[in-house]
Short mmCIF file of C-alpha atoms and ligand atoms in Angstrom, two decimals:
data_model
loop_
_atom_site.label_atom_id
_atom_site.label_comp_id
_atom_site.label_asym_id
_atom_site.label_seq_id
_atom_site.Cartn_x
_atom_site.Cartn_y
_atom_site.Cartn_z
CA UNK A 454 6.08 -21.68 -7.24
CA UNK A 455 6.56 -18.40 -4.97
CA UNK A 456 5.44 -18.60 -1.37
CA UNK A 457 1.62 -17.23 -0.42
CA UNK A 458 4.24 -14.67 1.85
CA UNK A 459 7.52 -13.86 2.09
CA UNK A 460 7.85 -13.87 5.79
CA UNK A 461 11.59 -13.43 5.89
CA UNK A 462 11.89 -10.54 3.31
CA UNK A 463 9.55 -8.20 4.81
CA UNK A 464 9.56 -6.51 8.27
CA UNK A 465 5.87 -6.96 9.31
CA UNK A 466 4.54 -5.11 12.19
CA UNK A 467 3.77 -8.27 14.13
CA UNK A 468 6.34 -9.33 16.41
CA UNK A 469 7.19 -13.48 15.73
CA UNK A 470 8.68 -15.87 17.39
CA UNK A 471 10.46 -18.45 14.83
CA UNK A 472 7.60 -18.77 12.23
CA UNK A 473 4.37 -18.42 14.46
CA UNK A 474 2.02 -15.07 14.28
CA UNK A 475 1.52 -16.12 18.66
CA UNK A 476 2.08 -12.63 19.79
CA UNK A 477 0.81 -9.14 18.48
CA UNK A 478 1.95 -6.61 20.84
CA UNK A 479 3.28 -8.91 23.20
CA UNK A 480 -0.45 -10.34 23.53
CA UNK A 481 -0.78 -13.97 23.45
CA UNK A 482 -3.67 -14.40 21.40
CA UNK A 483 -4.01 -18.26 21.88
CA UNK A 484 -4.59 -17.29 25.35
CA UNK A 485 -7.17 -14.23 24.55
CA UNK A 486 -9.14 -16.39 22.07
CA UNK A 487 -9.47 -18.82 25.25
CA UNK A 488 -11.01 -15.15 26.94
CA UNK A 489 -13.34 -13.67 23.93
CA UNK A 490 -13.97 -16.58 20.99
CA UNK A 491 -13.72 -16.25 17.54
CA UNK A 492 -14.31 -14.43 15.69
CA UNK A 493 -12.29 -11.53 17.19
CA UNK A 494 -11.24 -8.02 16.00
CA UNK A 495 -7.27 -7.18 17.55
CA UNK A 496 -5.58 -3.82 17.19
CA UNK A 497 -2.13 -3.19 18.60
CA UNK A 498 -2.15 0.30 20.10
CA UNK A 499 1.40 0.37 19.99
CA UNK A 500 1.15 -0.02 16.30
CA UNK A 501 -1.39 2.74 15.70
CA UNK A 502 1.17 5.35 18.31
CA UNK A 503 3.79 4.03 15.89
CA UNK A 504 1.87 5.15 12.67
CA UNK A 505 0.93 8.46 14.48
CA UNK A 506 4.99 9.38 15.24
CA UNK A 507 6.06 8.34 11.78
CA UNK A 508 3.64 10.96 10.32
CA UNK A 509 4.41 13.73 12.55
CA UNK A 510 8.31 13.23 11.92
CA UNK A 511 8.16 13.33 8.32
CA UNK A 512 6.26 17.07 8.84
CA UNK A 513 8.26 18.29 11.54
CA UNK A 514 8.40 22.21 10.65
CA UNK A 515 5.16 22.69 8.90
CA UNK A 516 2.22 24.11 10.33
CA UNK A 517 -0.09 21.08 10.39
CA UNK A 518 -3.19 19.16 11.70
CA UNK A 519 -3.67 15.44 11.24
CA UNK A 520 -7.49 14.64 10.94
CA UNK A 521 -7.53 10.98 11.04
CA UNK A 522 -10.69 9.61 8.35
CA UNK A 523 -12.78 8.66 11.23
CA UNK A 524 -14.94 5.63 8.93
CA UNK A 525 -11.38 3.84 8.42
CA UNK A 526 -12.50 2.84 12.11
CA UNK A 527 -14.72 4.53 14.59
CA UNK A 528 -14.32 2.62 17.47
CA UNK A 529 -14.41 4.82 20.64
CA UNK A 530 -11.23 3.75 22.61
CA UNK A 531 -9.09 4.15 18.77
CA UNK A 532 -10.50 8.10 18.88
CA UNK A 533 -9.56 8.43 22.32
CA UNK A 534 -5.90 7.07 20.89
CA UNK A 535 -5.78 9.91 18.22
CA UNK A 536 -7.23 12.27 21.01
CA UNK A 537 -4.87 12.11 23.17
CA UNK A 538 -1.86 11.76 20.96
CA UNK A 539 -3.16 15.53 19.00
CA UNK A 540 -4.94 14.08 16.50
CA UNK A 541 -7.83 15.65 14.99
CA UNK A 542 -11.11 13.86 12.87
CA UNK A 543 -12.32 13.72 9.32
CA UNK A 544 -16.05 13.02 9.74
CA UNK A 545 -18.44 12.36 6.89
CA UNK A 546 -21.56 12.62 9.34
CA UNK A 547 -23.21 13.53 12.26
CA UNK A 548 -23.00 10.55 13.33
CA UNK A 549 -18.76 10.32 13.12
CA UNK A 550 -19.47 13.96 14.62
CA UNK A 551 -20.59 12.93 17.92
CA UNK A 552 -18.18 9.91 18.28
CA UNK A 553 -15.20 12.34 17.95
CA UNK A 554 -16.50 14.71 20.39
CA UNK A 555 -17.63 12.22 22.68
CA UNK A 556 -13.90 10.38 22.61
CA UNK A 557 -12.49 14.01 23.04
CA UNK A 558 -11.07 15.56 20.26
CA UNK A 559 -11.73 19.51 20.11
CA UNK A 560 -14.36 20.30 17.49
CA UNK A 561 -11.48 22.69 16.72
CA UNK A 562 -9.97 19.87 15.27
CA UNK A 563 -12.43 18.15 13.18
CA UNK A 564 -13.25 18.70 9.40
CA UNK A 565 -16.47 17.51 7.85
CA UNK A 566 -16.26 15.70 4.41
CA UNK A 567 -18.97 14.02 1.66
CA UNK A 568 -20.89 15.03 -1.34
CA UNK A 569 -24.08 14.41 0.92
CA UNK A 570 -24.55 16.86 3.94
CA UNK A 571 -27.98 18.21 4.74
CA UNK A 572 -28.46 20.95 6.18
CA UNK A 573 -29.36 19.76 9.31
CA UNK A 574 -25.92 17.69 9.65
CA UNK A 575 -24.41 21.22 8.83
CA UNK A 576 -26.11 22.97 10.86
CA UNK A 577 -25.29 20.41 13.67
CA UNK A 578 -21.65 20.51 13.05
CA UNK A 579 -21.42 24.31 12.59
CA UNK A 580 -23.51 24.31 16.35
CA UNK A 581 -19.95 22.55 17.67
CA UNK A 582 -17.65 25.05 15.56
CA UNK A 583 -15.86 22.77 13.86
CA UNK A 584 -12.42 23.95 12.30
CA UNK A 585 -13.84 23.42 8.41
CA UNK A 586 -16.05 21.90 6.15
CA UNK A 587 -14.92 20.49 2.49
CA UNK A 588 -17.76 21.51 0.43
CA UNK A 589 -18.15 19.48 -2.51
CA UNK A 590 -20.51 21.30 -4.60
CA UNK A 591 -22.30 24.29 -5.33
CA UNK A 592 -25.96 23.72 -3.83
CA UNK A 593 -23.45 22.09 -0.77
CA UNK A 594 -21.96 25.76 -0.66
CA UNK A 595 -25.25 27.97 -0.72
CA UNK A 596 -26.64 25.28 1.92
CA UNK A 597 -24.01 26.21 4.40
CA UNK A 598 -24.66 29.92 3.33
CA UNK A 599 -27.65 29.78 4.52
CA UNK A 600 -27.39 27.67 7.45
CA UNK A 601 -24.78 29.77 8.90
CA UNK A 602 -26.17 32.68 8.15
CA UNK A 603 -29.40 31.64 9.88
CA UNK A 604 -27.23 31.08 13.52
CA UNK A 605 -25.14 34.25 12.66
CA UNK A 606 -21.81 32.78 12.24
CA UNK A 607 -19.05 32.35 9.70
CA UNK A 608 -18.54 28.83 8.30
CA UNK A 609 -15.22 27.95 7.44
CA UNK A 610 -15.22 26.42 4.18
CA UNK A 611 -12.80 24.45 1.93
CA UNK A 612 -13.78 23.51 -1.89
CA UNK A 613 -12.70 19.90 -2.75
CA UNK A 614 -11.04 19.65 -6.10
CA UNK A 615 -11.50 17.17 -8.25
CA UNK A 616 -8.06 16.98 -9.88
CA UNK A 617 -8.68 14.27 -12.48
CA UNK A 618 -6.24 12.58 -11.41
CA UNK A 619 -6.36 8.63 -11.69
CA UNK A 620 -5.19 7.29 -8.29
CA UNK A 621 -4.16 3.88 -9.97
CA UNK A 622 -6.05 2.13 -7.10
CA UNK A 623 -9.49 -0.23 -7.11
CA UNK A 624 -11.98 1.32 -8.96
CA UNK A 625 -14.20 1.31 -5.75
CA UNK A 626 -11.62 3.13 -4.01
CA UNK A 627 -11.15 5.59 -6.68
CA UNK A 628 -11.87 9.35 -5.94
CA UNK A 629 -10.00 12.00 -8.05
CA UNK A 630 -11.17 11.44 -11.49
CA UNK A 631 -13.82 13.79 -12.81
CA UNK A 632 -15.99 10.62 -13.41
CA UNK A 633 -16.23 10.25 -9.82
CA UNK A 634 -19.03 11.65 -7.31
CA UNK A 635 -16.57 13.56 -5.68
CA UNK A 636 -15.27 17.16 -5.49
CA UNK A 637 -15.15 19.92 -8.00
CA UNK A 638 -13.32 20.38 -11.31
CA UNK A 639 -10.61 23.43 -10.66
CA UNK A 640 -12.67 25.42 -13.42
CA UNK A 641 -16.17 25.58 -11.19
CA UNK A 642 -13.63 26.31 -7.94
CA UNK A 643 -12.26 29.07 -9.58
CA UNK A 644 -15.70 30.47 -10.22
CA UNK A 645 -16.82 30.23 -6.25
CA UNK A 646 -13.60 32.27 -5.58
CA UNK A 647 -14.94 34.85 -7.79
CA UNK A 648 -17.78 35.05 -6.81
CA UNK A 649 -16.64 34.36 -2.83
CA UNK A 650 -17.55 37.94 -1.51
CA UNK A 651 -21.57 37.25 -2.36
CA UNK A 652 -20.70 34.65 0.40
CA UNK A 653 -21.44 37.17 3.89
CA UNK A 654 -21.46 33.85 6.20
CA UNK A 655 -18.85 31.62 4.55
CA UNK A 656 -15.31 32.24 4.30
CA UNK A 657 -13.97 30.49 1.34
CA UNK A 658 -10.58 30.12 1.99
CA UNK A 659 -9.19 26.67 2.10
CA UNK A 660 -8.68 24.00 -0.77
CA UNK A 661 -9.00 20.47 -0.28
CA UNK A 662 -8.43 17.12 -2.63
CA UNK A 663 -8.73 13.51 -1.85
CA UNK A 664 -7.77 11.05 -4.89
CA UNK A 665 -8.68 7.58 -3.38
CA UNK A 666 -7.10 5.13 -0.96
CA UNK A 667 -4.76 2.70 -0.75
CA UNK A 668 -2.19 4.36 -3.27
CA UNK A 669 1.01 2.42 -3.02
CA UNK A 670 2.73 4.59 -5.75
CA UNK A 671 3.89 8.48 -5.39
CA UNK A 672 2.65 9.35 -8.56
CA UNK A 673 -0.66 10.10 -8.49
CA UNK A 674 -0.43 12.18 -5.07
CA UNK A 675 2.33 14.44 -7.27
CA UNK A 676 0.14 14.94 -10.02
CA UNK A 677 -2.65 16.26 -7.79
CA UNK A 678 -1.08 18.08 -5.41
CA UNK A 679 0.90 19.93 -7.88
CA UNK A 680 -2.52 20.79 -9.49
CA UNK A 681 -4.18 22.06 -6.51
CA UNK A 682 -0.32 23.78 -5.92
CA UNK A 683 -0.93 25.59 -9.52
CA UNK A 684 -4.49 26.16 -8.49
CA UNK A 685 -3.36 27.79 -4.95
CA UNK A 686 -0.30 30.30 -6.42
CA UNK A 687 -2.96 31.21 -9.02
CA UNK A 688 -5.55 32.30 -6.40
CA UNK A 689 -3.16 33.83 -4.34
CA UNK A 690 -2.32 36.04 -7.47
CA UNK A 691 -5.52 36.98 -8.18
CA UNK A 692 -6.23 37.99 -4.43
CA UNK A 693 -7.77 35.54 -2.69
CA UNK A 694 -5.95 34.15 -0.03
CA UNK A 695 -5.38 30.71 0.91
CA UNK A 696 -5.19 29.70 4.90
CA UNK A 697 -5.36 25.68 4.94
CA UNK A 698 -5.00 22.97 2.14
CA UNK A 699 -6.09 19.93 2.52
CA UNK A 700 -4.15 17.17 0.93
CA UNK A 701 -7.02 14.28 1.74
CA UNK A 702 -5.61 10.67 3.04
CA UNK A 703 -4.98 7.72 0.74
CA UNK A 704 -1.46 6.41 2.18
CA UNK A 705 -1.60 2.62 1.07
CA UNK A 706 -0.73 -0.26 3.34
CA UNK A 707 0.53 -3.70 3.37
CA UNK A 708 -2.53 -6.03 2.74
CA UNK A 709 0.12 -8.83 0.66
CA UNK A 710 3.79 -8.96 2.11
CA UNK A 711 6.26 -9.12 -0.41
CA UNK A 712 4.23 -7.79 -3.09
CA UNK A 713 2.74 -4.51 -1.47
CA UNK A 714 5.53 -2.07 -1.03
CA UNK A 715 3.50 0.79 0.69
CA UNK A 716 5.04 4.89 0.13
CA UNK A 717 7.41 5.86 3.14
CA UNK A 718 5.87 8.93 5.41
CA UNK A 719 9.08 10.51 4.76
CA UNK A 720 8.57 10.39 0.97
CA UNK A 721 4.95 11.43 0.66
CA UNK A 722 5.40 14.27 2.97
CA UNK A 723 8.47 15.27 0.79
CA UNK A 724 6.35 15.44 -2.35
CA UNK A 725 3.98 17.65 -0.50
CA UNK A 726 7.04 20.19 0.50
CA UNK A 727 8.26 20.22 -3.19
CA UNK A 728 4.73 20.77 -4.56
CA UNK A 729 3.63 22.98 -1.80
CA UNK A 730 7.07 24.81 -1.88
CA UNK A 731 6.37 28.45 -0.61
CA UNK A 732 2.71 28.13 1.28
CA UNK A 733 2.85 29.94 4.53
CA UNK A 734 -0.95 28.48 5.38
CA UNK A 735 -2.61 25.16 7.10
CA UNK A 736 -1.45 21.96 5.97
CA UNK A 737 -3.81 19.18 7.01
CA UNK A 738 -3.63 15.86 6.49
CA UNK A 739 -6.91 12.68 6.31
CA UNK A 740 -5.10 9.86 6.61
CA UNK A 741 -7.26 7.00 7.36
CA UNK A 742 -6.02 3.27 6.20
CA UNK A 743 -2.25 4.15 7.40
CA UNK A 744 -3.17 5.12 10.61
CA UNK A 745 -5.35 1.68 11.35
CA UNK A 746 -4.84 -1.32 9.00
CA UNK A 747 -2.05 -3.18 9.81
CA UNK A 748 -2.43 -2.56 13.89
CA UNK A 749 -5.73 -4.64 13.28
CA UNK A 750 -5.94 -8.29 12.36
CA UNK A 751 -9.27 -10.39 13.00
CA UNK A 752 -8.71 -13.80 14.55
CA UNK A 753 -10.85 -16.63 13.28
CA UNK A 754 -11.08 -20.38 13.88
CA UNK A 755 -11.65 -22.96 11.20
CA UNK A 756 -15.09 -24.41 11.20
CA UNK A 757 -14.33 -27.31 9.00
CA UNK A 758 -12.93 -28.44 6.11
CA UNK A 759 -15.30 -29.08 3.13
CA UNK A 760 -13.70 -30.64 -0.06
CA UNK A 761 -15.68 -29.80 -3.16
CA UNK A 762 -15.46 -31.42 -6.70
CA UNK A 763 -12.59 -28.81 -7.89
CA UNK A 764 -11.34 -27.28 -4.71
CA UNK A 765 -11.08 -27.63 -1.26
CA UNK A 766 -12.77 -24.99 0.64
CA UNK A 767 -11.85 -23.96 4.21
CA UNK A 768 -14.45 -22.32 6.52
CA UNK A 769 -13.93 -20.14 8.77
CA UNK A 770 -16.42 -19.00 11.42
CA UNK A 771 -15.50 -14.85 10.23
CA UNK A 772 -17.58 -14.30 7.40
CA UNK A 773 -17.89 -11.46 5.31
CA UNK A 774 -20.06 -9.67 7.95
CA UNK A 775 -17.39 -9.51 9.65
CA UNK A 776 -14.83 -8.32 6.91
CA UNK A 777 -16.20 -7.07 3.89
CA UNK A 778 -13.46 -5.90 2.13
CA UNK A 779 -12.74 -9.07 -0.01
CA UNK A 780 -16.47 -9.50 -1.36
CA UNK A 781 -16.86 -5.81 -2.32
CA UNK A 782 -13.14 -5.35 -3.42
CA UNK A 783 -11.87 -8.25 -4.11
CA UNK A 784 -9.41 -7.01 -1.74
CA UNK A 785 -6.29 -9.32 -0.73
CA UNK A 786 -5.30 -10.01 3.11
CA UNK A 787 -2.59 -12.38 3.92
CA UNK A 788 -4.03 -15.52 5.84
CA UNK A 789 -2.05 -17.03 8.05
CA UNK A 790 -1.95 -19.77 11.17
CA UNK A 791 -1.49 -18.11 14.47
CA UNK A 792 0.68 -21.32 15.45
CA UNK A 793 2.86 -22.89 12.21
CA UNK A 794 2.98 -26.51 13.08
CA UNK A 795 5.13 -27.39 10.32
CA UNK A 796 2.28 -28.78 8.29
CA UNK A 797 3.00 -29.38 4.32
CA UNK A 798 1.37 -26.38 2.15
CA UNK A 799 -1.86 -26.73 0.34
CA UNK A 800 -4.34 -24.76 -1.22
CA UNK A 801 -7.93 -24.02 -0.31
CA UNK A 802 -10.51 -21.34 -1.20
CA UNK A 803 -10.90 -20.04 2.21
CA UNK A 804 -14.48 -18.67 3.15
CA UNK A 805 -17.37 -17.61 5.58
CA UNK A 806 -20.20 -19.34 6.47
CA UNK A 807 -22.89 -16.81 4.80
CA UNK A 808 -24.95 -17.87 2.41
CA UNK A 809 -23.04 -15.38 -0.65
CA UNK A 810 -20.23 -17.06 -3.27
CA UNK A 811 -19.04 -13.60 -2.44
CA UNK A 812 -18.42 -14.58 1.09
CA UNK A 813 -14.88 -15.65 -0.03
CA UNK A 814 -12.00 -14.34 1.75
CA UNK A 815 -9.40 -16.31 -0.90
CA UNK A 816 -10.02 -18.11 -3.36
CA UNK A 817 -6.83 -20.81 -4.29
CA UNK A 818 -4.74 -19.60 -1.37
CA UNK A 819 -1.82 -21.70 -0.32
CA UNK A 820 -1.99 -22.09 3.84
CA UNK A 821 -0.51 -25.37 5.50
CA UNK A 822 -2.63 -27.69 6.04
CA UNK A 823 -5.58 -26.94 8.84
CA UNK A 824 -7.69 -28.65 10.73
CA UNK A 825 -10.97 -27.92 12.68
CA UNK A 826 -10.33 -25.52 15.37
CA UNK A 827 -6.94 -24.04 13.98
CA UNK A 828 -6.98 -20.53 14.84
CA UNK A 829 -6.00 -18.38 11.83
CA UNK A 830 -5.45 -14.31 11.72
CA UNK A 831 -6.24 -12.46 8.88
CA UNK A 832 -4.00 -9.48 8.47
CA UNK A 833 -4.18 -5.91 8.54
CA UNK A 834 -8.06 -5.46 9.09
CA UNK A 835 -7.57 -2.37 11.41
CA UNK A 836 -9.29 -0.14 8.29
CA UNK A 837 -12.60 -0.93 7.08
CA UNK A 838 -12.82 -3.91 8.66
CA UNK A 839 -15.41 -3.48 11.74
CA UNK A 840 -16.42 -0.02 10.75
CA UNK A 841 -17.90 -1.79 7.81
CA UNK A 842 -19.02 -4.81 9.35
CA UNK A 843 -22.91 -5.89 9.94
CA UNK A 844 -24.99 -8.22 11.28
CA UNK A 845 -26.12 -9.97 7.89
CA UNK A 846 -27.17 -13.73 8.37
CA UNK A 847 -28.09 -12.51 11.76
CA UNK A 848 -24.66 -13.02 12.93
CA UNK A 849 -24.00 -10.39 15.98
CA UNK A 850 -21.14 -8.21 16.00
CA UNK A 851 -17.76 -9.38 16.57
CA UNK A 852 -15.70 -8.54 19.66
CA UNK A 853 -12.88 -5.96 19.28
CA UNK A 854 -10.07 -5.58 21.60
CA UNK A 855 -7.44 -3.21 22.11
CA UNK A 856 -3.75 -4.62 22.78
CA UNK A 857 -0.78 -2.80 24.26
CA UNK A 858 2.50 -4.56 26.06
CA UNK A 859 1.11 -7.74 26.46
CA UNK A 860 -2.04 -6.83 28.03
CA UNK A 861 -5.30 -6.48 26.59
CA UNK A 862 -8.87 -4.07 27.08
CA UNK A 863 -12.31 -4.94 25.34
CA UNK A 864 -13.45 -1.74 22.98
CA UNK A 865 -16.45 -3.41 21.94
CA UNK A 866 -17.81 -6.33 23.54
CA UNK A 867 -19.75 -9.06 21.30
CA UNK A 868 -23.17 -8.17 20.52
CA UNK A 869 -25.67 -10.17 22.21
CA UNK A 870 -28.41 -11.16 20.74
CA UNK A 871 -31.04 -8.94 22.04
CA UNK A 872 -29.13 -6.12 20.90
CA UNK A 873 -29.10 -6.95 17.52
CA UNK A 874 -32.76 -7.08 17.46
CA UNK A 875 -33.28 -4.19 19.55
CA UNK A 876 -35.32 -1.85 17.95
CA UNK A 877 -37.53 -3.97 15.80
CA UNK A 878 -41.16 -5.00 16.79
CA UNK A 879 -43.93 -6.51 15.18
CA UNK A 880 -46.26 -4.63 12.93
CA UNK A 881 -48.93 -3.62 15.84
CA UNK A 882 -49.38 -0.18 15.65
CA UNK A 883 -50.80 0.44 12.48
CA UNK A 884 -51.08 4.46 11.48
CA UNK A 885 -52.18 6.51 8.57
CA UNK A 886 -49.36 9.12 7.38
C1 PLP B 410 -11.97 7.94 3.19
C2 PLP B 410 -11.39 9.30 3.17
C3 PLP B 410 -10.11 9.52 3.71
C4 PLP B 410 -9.23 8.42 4.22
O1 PLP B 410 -8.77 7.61 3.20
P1 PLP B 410 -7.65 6.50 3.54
O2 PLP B 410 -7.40 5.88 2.23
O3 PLP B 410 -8.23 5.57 4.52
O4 PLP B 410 -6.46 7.22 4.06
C5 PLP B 410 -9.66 10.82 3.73
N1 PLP B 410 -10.40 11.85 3.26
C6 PLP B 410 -11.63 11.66 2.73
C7 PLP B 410 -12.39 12.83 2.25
C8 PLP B 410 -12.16 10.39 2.67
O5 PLP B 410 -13.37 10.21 2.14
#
C-alpha cells in the first residue's frame, strides 16, 4: 500500500514544520482562516517571484518576452506581480485586455490569443497597440485586415500552427492535434505567407504554436517546436522573414507529489535553443499553469462526515464552484490536513456540498482521519482554480488572498450576497425587439 503522498521524497514548495502544511509563506493559515473563513483561495507571492526567476535564468541570452496566459488566473494584484517583475500578458479577450492594462503591463507587452475574436475585440485591442495577435484562421486574418485597415494602422500578426502534435496530456487540455479547434495546419500557413503582400495593413511575420497544458514530458514540446523550427528556416528561405516565434505555454506542474515529476525550466528552454538553433528574432513565451499553480492552494474546512453504504464520504464546505478542475478533468490535487494530528489513515471520497456526483474532489482518497471543522488545503490551485470558479448553487465567490513573509493582503474579498445578484431584476419591463 503506497502513501496518498510522499512527503519526504519530494521538495514541495510549501514550507513544513515536522509533518503539518501550518505555514505557506511564513503565513499561519490557522490564524488567517480565524480572519477570512473557509473556503479560502491562498497564493504565496514568493512562490509565483520564484517561478518568474527560474524562467528568466534558463533564457538568459535570448531576446525574449514572457506573456504570462492571463485565464490561468486573472486576479488583479497577481498581474500587478507579473507587471512589475517584466512580465507581459496572453489575453484571449477584451475582457483579459483591460485587466492587464488596468494592473499595468504595457500593451506593448501583451499578445491576443483564441480561435474566436470579433472584430470589435480586435479592433479594441489594436486601439491599445498591442505587441501581436495569434491569428488562428483565415476569416480571423482578413478580419484584422480590415479592421486595421479601417483605423489606418499595421496589425502585427502571428499565424498559430497547428503542429499535430499529441501533447500526451487530458484530452480537455489538448491543443496541437489537427483534430483540435485550434491553430492552422503548416500547409494553409504557408499559403498566407504567399499570399502575405495582398495583406497592406497586416504584417505577417511571426509564428506561434501552443500544444496543450500541463505537459510533464519533453517530448511533445520537441516534436513541435522542431516543426514550427522546419517551418521557420523554410520561410526564411523563401523570403519571408521571421521577427518573433511564439512557443505557447504548457509547462506542467505538480498536482500529485511523488508521481508528477514536472520538466525543469532549464530543460525546456534547452530544447527550445537546440530546435530554435540559429533564429536571430523574438522568442516569447505563454506560460500560464507554471507561473500560478502550486503558489495557490484553497483552504477548506470539513462540514461533516457522512458514511454511505460503500464509502465514507467527507464534505467539505469548497465545492466544485469553487474548484472545478476535478469535475471537468478529473484532475488530481493532493488533499491534505493543515495540522497532522497523528490520526490513523483512512479513506473517504472527499466532496462539495453541490448538488452534482461530479462535485467530487477524490474519490477513495486516503487522508487521516477528520473530524468536523478540520481545516484541510487542497494543493496547487493557483491555475484555473478561481479564474474558473462561479457562483453555481448560489454559493458567492470565495475569498482570495495574497501571502508574502508571513504577512497577508486580501485580492478579492468574499462576494456578498447582493453582489452576486446584482444585475438581475424581475421581468417588469416588457419590450418588443
Ligand atoms: C491556456 C493557454 C496558455 C497557457 O497554458 P498553460 O498550460 O497554463 O501554461 C498559453 N497559450 C495559449 C494560447 C493558451 O490558450
Amino acid at each position: 500500500m503506497s502513501a496518498p503522498m510522499d512527503r519526504n521524497t519530494t521538495p514541495a514548495p510549501l514550507s513544513k514544520t515536522n509533518s503539518d502544511f501550518r505555514l505557506f509563506d511564513e503565513v499561519d493559515l490557522p490564524l488567517l482562516v480565524e480572519r477570512m473563513g473557509t473556503p479560502l483561495h491562498v497564493y504565496s507571492s514568493n512562490t509565483i517571484r520564484q517561478r518568474i526567476y527560474a524562467l528568466h535564468s534558463a533564457l538568459q541570452g535570448l531576446d525574449t518576452l514572457i506573456c504570462y496566459a492571463v485565464k490561468a488566473n486573472a486576479n488583479l494584484a497577481i498581474l500587478q506581480l507579473m507587471a512589475k517583475a517584466g512580465v507581459g500578458a496572453d489575453i484571449v479577450s477584451v475582457g483579459e485586455l483591460r485587466r492587464a492594462l488596468n494592473a499595468g503591463i504595457p500593451a506593448e507587452r501583451i499578445v491576443f490569443s483564441g480561435v474566436g475574436k470579433n472584430a470589435d475585440e480586435i479592433a479594441g485591442a489594436l486601439n491599445v497597440g498591442i505587441l501581436r495577435f495569434n491569428v488562428e484562421s483565415h476569416d480571423e486574418l482578413l478580419t484584422l485586415q480590415r479592421v486595421a485597415s479601417a483605423q489606418e494602422v499595421v496589425a502585427s500578426a502571428a499565424v498559430r500552427i497547428n503542429p499535430d502534435v499529441d501533447a500526451q496530456t487530458h484530452a480537455k487540455i489538448s491543443t496541437g492535434k489537427s483534430e483540435n479547434k485550434f491553430g492552422v495546419s503548416i500547409d494553409e500557413a504557408r499559403r498566407w505567407f504567399t499570399a502575405r503582400k495582398s495583406l497592406s495593413h497586416v504584417q505577417l511575420d511571426g509564428l506561434h504554436v501552443h500544444i496543450g497544458s500541463q505537459i510533464l514530458s519533453l517530448d511533445p514540446f520537441r516534436c513541435a517546436f522542431e516543426r514550427v523550427a522546419a517551418f521557420w528556416r523554410e520561410l526564411e528561405q523563401a523570403g519571408h522573414p521571421i521577427r518573433s516565434i511564439d512557443v505557447g505555454g504548457g509547462l506542467g506542474v505538480c498536482y500529485r507529489e511523488g508521481v508528477d515529476h514536472p520538466i525543469d525550466a532549464a530543460d525546456y528552454v534547452g530544447v527550445i535553443r537546440h530546435a530554435l538553433a540559429g533564429y536571430q528574432g523574438r522568442l516569447l513565451l505563454e506560460p500560464g499553469r507554471y507561473l500560478v499553480a502550486e503558489a495557490g492552494m484553497l483552504l477548506t474546512r470539513v462540514v461533516r462526515i457522512k458514511p454511505g453504504v460503500e464509502r465514507q464520504f467527507l464534505v467539505l464546505d469548497a465545492a466544485m464552484n469553487d474548484l472545478q478542475r476535478p469535475s471537468l478533468y478529473d484532475a488530481w490535487h493532493d488533499i491534505v490536513p493543515v495540522i497532522d494530528q497523528g490520526r490513523p489513515m483512512t479513506t473517504y471520497d472527499i466532496v462539495g456540498p453541490v448538488c452534482e456526483s461530479g462535485d467530487t474532489f477524490a474519490r477513495g482518497r486516503e487522508l487521516p482521519e477528520c473530524e468536523a471543522g478540520d481545516l484541510l488545503l487542497i494543493r496547487a490551485t493557483g491555475a484555473y482554480g478561481a479564474s474558473m470558479a462561479s457562483t453555481y448553487n448560489s454559493r458567492p465567490l470565495a475569498a482570495e488572498v495574497m501571502l508574502q513573509n508571513g504577512r497577508y493582503a486580501v485580492v478579492r474579498r468574499r462576494q456578498h450576497f447582493e453582489e452576486m445578484i446584482a444585475g438581475e431584476q424581475p421581468a417588469r419591463n416588457w419590450e418588443t425587439p
